XYZ file of C-alpha atoms in Angstrom:
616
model
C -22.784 71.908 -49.214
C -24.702 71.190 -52.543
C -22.990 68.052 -53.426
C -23.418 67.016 -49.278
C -27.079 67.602 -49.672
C -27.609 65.847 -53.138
C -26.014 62.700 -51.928
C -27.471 62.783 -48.313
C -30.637 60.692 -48.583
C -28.861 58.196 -50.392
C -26.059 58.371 -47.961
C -28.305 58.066 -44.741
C -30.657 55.301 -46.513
C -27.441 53.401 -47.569
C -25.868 53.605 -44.097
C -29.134 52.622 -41.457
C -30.081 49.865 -43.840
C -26.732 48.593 -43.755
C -26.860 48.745 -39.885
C -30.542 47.080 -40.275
C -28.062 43.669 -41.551
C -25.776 43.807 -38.571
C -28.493 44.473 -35.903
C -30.206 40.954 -36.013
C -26.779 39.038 -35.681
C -26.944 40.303 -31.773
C -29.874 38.645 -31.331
C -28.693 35.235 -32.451
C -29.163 32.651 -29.312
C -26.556 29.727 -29.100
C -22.959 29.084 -29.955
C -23.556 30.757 -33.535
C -24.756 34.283 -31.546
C -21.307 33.816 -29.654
C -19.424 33.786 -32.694
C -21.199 36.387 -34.401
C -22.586 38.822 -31.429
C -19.733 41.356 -31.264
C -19.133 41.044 -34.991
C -22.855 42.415 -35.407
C -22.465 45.038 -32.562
C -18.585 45.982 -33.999
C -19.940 46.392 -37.217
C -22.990 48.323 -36.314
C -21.349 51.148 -34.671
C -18.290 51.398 -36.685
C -20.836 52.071 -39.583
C -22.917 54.404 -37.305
C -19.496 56.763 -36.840
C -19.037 56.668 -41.090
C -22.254 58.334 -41.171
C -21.092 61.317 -38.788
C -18.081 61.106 -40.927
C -19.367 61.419 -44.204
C -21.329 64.659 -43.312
C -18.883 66.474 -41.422
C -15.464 65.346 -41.878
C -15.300 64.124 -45.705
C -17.615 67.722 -46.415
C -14.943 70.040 -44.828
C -11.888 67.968 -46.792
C -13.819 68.355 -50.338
C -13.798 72.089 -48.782
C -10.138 72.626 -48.058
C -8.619 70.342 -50.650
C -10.706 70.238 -53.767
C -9.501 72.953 -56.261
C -11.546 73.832 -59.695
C -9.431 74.386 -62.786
C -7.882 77.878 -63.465
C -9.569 79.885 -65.879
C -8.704 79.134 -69.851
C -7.272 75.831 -68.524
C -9.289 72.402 -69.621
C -9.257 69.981 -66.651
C -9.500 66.409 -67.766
C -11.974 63.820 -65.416
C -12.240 60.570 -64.633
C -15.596 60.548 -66.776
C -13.873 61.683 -69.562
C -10.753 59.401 -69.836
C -9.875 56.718 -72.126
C -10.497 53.660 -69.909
C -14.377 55.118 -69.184
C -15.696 56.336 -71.982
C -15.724 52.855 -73.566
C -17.437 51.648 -70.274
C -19.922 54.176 -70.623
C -20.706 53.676 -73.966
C -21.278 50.574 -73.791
C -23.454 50.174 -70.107
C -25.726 52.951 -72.020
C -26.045 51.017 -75.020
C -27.032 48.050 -72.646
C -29.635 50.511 -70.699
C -31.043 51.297 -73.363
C -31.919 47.809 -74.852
C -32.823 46.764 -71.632
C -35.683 49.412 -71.500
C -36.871 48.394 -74.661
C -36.780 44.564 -73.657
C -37.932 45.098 -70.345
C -39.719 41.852 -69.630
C -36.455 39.703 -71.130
C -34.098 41.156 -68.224
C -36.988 39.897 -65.872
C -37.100 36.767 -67.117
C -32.970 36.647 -66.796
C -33.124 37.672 -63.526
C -35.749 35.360 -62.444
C -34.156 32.481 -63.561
C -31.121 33.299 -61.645
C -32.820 33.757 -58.959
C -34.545 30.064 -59.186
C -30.914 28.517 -59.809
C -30.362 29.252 -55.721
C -31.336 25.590 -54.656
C -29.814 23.759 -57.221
C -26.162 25.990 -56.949
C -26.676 25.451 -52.789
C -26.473 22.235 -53.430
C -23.420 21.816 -55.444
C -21.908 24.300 -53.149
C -22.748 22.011 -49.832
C -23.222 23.256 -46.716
C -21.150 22.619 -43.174
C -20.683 24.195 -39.700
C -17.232 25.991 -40.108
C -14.515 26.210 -43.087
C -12.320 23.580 -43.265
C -9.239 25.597 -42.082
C -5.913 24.425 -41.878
C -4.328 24.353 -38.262
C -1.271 22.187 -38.892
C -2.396 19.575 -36.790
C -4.935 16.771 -36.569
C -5.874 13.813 -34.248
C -5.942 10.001 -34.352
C -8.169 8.487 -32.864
C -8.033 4.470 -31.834
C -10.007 2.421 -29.514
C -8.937 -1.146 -28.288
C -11.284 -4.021 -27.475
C -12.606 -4.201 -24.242
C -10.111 -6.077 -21.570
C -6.652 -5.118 -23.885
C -3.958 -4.988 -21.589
C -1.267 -1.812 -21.366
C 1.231 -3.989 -23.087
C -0.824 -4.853 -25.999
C -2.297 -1.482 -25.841
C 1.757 0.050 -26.279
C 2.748 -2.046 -29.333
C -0.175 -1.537 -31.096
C 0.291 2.607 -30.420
C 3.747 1.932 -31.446
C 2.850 0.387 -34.693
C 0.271 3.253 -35.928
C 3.332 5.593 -35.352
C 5.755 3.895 -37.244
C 3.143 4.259 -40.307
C 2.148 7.769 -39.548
C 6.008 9.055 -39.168
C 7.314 8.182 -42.838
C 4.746 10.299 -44.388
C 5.878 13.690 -45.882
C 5.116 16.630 -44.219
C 4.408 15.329 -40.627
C 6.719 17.091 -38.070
C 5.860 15.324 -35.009
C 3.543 12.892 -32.852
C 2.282 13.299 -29.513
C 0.229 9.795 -28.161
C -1.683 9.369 -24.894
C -4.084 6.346 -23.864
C -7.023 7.332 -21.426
C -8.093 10.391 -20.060
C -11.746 11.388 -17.959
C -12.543 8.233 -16.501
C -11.384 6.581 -19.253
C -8.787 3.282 -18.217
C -6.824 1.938 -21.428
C -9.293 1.474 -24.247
C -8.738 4.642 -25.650
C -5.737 6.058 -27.664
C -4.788 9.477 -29.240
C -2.026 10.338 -31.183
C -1.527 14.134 -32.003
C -0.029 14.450 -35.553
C 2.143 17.735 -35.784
C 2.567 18.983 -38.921
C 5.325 21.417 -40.684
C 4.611 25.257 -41.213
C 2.198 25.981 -43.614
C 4.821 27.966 -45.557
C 7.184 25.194 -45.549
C 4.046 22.543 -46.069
C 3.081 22.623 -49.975
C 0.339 20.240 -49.423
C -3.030 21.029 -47.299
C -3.600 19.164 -44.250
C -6.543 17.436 -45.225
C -4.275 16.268 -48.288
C -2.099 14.779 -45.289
C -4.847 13.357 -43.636
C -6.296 11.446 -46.394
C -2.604 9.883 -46.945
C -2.934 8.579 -43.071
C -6.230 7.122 -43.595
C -4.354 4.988 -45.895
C -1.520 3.964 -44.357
C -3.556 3.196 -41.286
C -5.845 1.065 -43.179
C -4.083 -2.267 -42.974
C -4.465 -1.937 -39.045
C -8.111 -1.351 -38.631
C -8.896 -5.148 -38.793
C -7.376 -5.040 -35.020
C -8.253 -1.670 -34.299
C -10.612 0.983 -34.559
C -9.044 3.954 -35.938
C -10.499 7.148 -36.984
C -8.389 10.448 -38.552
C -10.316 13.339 -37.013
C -9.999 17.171 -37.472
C -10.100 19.002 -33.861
C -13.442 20.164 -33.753
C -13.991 24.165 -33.730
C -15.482 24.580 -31.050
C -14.318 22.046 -27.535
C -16.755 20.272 -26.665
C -17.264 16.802 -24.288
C -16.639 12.999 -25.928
C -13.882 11.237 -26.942
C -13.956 11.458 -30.490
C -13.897 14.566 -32.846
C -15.926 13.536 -35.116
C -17.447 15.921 -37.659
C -21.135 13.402 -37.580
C -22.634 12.277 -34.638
C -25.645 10.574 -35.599
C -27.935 9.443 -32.319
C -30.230 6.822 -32.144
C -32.532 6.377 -29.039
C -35.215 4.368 -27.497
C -36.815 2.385 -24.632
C -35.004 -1.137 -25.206
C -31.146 -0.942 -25.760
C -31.127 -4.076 -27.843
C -32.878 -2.908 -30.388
C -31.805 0.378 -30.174
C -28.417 -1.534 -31.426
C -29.698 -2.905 -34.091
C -31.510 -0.145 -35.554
C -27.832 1.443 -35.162
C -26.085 -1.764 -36.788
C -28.149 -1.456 -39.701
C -27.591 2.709 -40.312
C -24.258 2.447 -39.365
C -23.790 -0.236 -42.623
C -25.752 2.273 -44.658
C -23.396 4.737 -43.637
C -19.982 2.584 -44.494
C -21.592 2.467 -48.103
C -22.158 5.989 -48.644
C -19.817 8.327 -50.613
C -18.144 11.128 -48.691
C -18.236 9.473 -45.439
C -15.176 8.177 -44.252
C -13.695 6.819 -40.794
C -17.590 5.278 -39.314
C -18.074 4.030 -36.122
C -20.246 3.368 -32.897
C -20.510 4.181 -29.118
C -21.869 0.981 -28.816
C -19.121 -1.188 -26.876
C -18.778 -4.890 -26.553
C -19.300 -6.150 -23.033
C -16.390 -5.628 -20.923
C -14.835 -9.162 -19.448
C -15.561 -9.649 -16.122
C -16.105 -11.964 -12.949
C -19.918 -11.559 -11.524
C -20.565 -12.722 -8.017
C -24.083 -13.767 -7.452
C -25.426 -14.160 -4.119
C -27.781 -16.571 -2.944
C -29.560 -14.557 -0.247
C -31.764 -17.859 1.764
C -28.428 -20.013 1.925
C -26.306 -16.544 3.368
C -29.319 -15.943 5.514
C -29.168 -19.905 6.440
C -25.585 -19.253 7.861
C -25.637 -15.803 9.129
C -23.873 -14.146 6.605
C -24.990 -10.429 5.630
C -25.131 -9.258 1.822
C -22.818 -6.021 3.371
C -19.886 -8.377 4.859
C -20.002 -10.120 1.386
C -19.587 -6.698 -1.022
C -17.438 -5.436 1.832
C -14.807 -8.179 1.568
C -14.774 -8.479 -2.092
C -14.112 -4.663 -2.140
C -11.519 -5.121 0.341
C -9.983 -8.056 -1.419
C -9.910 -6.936 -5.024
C -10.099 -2.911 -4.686
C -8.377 -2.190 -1.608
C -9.466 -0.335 1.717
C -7.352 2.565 3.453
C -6.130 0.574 6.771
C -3.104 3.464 7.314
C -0.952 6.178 6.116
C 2.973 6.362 5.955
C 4.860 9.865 6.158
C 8.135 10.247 4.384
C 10.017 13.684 4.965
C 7.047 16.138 3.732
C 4.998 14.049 1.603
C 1.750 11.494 3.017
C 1.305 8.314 1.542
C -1.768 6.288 1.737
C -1.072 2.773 2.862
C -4.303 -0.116 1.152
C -4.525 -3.648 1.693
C -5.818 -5.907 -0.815
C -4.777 -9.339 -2.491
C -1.781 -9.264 -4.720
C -2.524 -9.183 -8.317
C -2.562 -13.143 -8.826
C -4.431 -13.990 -6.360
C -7.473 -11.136 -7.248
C -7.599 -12.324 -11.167
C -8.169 -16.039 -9.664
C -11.538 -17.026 -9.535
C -10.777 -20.013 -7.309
C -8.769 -18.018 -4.623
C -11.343 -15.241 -4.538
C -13.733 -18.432 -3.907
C -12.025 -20.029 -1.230
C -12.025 -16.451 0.747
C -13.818 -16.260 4.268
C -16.505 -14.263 4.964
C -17.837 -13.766 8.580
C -20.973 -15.000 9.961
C -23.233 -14.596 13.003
C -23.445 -18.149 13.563
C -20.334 -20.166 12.420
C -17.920 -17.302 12.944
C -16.570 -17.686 8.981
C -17.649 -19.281 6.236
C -15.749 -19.808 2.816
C -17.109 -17.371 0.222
C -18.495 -20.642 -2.306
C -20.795 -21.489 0.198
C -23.009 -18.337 0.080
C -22.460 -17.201 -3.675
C -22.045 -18.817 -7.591
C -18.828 -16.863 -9.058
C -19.351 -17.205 -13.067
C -17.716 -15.040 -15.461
C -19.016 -12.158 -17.378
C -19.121 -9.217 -19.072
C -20.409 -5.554 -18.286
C -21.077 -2.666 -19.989
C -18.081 -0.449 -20.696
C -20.555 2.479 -20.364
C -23.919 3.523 -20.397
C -25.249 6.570 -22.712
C -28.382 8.220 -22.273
C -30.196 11.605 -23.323
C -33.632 12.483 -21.770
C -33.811 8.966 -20.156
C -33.400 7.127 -23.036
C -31.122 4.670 -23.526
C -28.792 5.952 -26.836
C -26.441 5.030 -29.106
C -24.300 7.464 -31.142
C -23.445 7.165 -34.704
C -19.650 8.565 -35.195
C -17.862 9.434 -38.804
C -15.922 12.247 -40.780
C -17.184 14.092 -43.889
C -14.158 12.853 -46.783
C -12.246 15.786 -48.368
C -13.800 17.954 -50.736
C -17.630 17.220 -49.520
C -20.023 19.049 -47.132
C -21.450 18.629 -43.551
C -24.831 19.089 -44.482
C -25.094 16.278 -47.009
C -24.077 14.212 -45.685
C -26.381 14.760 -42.884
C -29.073 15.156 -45.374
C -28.588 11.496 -46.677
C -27.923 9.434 -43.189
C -31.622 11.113 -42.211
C -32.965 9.963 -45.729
C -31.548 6.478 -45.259
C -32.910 6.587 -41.424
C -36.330 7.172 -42.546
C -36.518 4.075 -45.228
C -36.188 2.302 -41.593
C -39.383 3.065 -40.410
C -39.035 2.989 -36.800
C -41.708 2.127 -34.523
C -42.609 4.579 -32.184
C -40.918 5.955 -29.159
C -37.398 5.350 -31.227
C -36.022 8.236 -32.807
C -32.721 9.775 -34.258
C -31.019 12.997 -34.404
C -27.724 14.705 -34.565
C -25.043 16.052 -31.849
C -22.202 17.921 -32.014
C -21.092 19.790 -35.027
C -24.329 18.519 -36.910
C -26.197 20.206 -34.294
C -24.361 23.173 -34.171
C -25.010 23.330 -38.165
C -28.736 23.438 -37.206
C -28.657 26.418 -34.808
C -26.556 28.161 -37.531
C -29.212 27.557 -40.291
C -31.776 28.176 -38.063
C -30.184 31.601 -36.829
C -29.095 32.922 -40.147
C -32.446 32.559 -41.619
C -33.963 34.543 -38.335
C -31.179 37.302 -38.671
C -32.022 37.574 -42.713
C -35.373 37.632 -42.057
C -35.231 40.450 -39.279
C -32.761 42.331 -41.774
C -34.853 42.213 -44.626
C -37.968 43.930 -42.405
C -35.799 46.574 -41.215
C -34.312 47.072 -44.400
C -37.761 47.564 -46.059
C -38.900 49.748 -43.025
C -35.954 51.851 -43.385
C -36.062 52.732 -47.201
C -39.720 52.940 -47.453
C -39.376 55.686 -44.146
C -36.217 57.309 -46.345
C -38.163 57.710 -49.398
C -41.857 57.658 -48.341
C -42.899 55.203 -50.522
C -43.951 51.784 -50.435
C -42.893 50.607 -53.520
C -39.328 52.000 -54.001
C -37.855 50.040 -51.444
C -38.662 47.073 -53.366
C -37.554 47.979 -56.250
C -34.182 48.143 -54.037
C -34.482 45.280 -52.747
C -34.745 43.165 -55.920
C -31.045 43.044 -56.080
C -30.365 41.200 -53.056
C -31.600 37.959 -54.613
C -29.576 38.513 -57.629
C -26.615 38.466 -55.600
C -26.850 34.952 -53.980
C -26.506 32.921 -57.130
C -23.364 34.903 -57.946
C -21.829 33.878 -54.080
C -22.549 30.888 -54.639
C -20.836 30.251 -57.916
C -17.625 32.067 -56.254
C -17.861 29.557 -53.696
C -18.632 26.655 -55.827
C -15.481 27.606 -58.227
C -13.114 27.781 -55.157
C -14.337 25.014 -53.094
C -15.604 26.612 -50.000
C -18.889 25.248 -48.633
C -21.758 27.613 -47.127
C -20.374 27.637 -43.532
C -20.952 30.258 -41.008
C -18.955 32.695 -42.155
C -19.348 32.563 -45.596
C -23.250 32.911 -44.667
C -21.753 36.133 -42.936
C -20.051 37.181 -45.961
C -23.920 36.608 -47.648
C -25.474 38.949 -44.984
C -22.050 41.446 -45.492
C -23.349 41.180 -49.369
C -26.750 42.207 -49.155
C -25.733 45.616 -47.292
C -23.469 46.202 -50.280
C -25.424 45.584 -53.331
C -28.319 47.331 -52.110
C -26.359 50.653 -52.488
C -25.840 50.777 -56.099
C -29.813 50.569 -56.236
C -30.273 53.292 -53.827
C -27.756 55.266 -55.871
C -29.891 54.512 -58.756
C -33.423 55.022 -57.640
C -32.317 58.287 -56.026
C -31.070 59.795 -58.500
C -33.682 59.034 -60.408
C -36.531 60.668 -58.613
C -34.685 63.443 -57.916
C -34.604 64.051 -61.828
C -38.182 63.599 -62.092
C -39.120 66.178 -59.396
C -37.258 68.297 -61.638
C -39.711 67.763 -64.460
C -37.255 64.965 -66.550
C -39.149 62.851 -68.520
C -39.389 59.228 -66.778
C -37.274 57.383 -69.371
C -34.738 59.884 -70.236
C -34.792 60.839 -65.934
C -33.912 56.981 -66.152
C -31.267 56.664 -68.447
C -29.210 59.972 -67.478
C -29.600 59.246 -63.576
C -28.280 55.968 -63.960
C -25.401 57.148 -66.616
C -24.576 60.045 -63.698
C -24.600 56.990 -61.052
C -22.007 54.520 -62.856
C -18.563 55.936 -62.335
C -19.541 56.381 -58.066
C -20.620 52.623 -58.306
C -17.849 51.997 -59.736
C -15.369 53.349 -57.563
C -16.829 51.843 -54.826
C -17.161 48.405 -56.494
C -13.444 48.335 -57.302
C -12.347 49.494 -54.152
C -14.655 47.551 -52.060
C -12.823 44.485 -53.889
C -9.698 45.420 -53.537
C -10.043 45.745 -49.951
C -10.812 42.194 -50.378
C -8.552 40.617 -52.456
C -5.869 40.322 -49.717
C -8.191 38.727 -47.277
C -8.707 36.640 -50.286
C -4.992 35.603 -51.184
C -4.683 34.915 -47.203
C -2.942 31.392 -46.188
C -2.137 29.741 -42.950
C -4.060 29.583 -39.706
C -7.379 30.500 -39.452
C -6.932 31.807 -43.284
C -10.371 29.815 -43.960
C -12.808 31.968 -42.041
C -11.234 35.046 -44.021
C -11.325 33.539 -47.166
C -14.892 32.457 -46.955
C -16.295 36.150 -46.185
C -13.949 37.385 -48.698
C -14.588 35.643 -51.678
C -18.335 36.274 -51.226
C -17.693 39.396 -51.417
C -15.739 40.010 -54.127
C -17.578 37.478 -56.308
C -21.344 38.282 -55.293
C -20.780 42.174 -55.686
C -18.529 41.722 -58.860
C -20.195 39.260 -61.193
C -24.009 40.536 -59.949
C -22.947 44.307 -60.785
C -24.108 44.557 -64.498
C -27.447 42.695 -63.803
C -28.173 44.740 -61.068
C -27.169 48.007 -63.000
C -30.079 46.807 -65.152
C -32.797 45.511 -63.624
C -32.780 47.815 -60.833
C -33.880 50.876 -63.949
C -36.068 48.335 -65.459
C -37.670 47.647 -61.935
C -38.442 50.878 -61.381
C -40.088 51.782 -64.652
C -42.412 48.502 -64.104
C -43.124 49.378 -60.623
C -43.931 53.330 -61.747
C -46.214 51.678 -64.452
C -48.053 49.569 -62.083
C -48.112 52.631 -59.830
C -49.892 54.463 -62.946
C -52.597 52.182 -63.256
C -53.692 51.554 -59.830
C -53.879 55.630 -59.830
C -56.136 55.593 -62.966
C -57.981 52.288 -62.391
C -58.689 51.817 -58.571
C -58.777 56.064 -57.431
C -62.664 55.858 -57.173
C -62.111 52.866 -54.968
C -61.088 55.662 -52.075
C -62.802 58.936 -53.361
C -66.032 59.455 -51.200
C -69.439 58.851 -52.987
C -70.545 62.407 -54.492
C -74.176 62.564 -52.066
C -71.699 61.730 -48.760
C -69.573 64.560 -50.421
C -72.467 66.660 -51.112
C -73.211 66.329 -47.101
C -70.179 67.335 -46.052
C -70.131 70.283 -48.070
C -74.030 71.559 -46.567
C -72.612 70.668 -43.046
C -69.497 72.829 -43.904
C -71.577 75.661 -45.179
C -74.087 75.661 -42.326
């Protein structure tokens, strides 16, 4: 019951400010608050139950199964062993020089704390992990008009280089799909089992970026990772970059010239463009006074060309249970003839028929192959893949620096789709959901230990834990993606108990009548082997999450490795500044007292009033 009561402010601060992380993430909007919306709510009420659990069930254990030592028998503990009195020795020796050199810890912890933007951007930043699902696409689109045939060898070709190459298990190609005739191709590379597969998949994918390379000049090919979430287009590219305006021909260009800006940039591989050559065709122009001359109507005209070249339902034919529509049209030499097509008959109200050369000028052509627009602007997209090894976000960062050197006029403008876009809601939402946690946090602690100033001194280790993320990213190669951002948030609610161990302990000496550095020194001494023990075993918890490979591994890994690297290599600066904190913040709490008191005492004649009032 003692022990239960000593730890329970410290236990109830540590738990609702840890649910103060996890509440916000429920409130994210978009496809990042699908992702992380029962995460946030799991997590909330699982730690909601440890709380019930840590007063009644873990009390009544202690009770039944904790023993003291018989009498006249010396019980060795943990604090007393071999391995920690070393460790104890030596974090006191480091307490106590940090005391005396108060202001030098500060100036160590500030400067880690200013390293954040330079180690964010060595660490890069991107939507999702780059995980490893054993399979990835190839994309290729044909020039406008290709025939099957041609569109079948050169399929054929692309496979015979992709199938040589080690590790790839299988290939699965289709051409077309949604509206889509022949101009489009996909091949499905299938790779081996990841525990049969030494190599990464995006090691495999950079070796079919080569071997399709000689083909591109007849081609366009692009190696593309299936995107994380599904999503609408042809393509799965990682960028897509939009450019948009009032007049498609320079809307083009301006896309021409950041599309070559693009091909020159590092880290960007497999560019390309929405914007399609004109699709070959035959245009039929009418001229309406001569067809009036003659009595022929502009609806007989479109009617018989449909008829002749598409095909109209004149009857159906039944065989056994199955209905088969029955369409007349010209056979397929006669509709890709411009002169038969112009020596057709159309009727008129005068003349009875009249050949179709009379009434209209048949020239060829081309069309659009398709028409993009977003918000009634004519739009062309930007496509490309970030190149092994490098992030999203840069690479987003440097196509909009290299858009703005364009200066473009107004009413033209550019902006990203896709996974870019889906980066930006999950910027955008983590920085709302750290914000919101942060408040609570603070309104949490400062309710806990009614003070103002003691959650702060708390909350000065969160900081000191993001530089140490980062590097643990940074020396393993994962980017800042959504869940390793998760794995961030998952990091603050951590670190911040070891302070509230700290500064807990540490008052409660003081209302005891402890002198403010030794209450300092011993609480914190007292407060290192629980800190511990949690520490370890909240990384070893870890370490298999860590260690994880094959599917889906990435998004593990990422949360992981935050983890263990932000709460391990930030736990002796935060064992230290969080003591020094606290003695700077009690000094400046000292000297407001003594210096600014007779701001808020009443003037002595309005307490001299008072006092007569009182009396009478």
């Amino acid at each position: 019951r003692e022990g239960t009561a000593e730890v329970g402010l410290a236990v109830s601060a540590t738990t609702l400010s840890l649910v103060a992380v996890f509440i916000p993430l429920a409130f994210i909007p978009g496809v990042t608050g699908r992702f992380l919306n029962s995460f946030g709510v799991t997590m909330s009420f699982a730690i909601m139950v440890s709380l019930l659990v840590s007063f009644t069930l873990t009390p009544v254990l202690c009770a039944k199964w904790l023993r003291p030592a018989e009498p006249g028998k010396h019980k060795e503990i943990s604090r007393e062993s071999r391995l920690f009195r070393p460790i104890d020795r030596g974090y006191v020796a480091l307490l106590s020089w940090s005391m005396k050199h108060r202001f030098a810890v500060v100036g160590i912890a500030l400067a880690l704390v200013a390293a954040i933007p330079a180690l964010g951007r060595m660490v890069g930043a991107s939507f999702m992990p780059e995980d490893d699902r054993a399979e990835f696409e190839v994309n290729v689109r044909f020039p406008q008009g290709v025939s099957l045939e041609r569109v079948d060898s050169i399929l054929k070709d692309i496979e015979n280089v992709i199938r040589p190459i080690p590790d790839v298990a299988g290939l699965l190609t289709t051409v077309g799909g949604e509206g889509d005739a022949i101009t489009n191709g996909q091949i499905i590379v299938l790779l081996t089992p990841h525990a049969e597969r030494p190599r990464h998949q995006f090691a495999v994918m950079d070796d079919v970026r080569k071997a399709v390379l000689p083909l591109r000049d007849r081609v366009r090919i692009s190696v593309d990772n299936p995107p994380p979430v599904s999503g609408s287009g042809f393509r799965a590219a990682e960028i897509n970059y939009n450019v948009r305006g009032p007049d498609l021909g320079m809307v083009e260009k301006y896309a021409g010239t950041i599309q070559r800006k693009m091909e020159s940039l590092p880290g960007i591989v497999d560019v390309d463009t929405t914007a399609e050559p004109g699709k070959p065709e035959v245009q039929i122009h009418i001229d309406r006074k001569k067809a009036a001359d003659l009595g022929v109507r502009v609806a007989d005209i479109a009617g018989t060309l449909r008829t002749l070249v598409t095909g109209d339902l004149v009857s159906q034919y039944k065989e056994g249970m199955e209905l088969y529509d029955v369409r007349l049209r010209l056979r397929e030499s006669d509709r890709r003839s411009a002169e038969t097509l112009a020596r057709m008959t159309v009727p008129s109200s005068t003349l009875g028929h009249v050949r179709l050369d009379n009434v209209v000028a048949i020239r060829p052509g081309t069309g659009p192959a398709q028409i993009e627009r977003q918000n009634r602007e004519r739009q062309v997209t930007l496509l490309g893949n970030v190149a092994t090894g490098k992030a999203l976000g840069d690479a987003l960062a440097t196509i909009d620096r290299e858009a703005d050197t364009l200066g473009l006029p107004p009413g033209y403008t550019t902006d990203v789709s896709g996974r870019g876009k889906l980066y930006a809601e999950t910027v955008g939402g983590f920085r709302t959901a750290i914000i919101l946690s942060l408040v609570f946090m603070y309104m949490i602690l400062a309710a806990q230990f009614e003070s103002y100033l003691h959650p702060l001194t708390i909350m000065l280790s969160l900081p000191l834990a993001v530089p140490f993320a980062l590097i643990s990213l940074w020396i393993t190669g994962i980017t800042l993606n959504l869940f390793s951002g998760l794995g961030i948030l998952l990091l603050f609610g951590i670190v911040k108990k070891n302070s509230i161990l700290q500064v807990d302990h540490t008052l409660a000496l003081r209302r005891e009548g402890v002198e403010r550095g030794e209450a300092i020194v011993r609480a914190n001494r007292e407060r290192l082997r629980p800190i511990l023990m949690t520490t370890i075993s909240l990384v070893a918890g870890m370490v298999p999450a860590a260690m994880a490979r094959g599917a889906g591994a990435e998004s593990a890994r990422s949360i992981a490795i935050v983890v263990i690297g932000g709460q391990s290599l930030c736990l002796l600066i935060t064992l230290l500044i969080t003591p020094v904190a606290y003695s700077l913040f009690d000094d400046l709490e000292v000297a407001w007292r003594t210096r600014f008191s007779t701001w808020f005492v009443a003037p002595s004649w309005l307490s001299l009033r008072r006092a007569k009032r009182h009396t009478s």
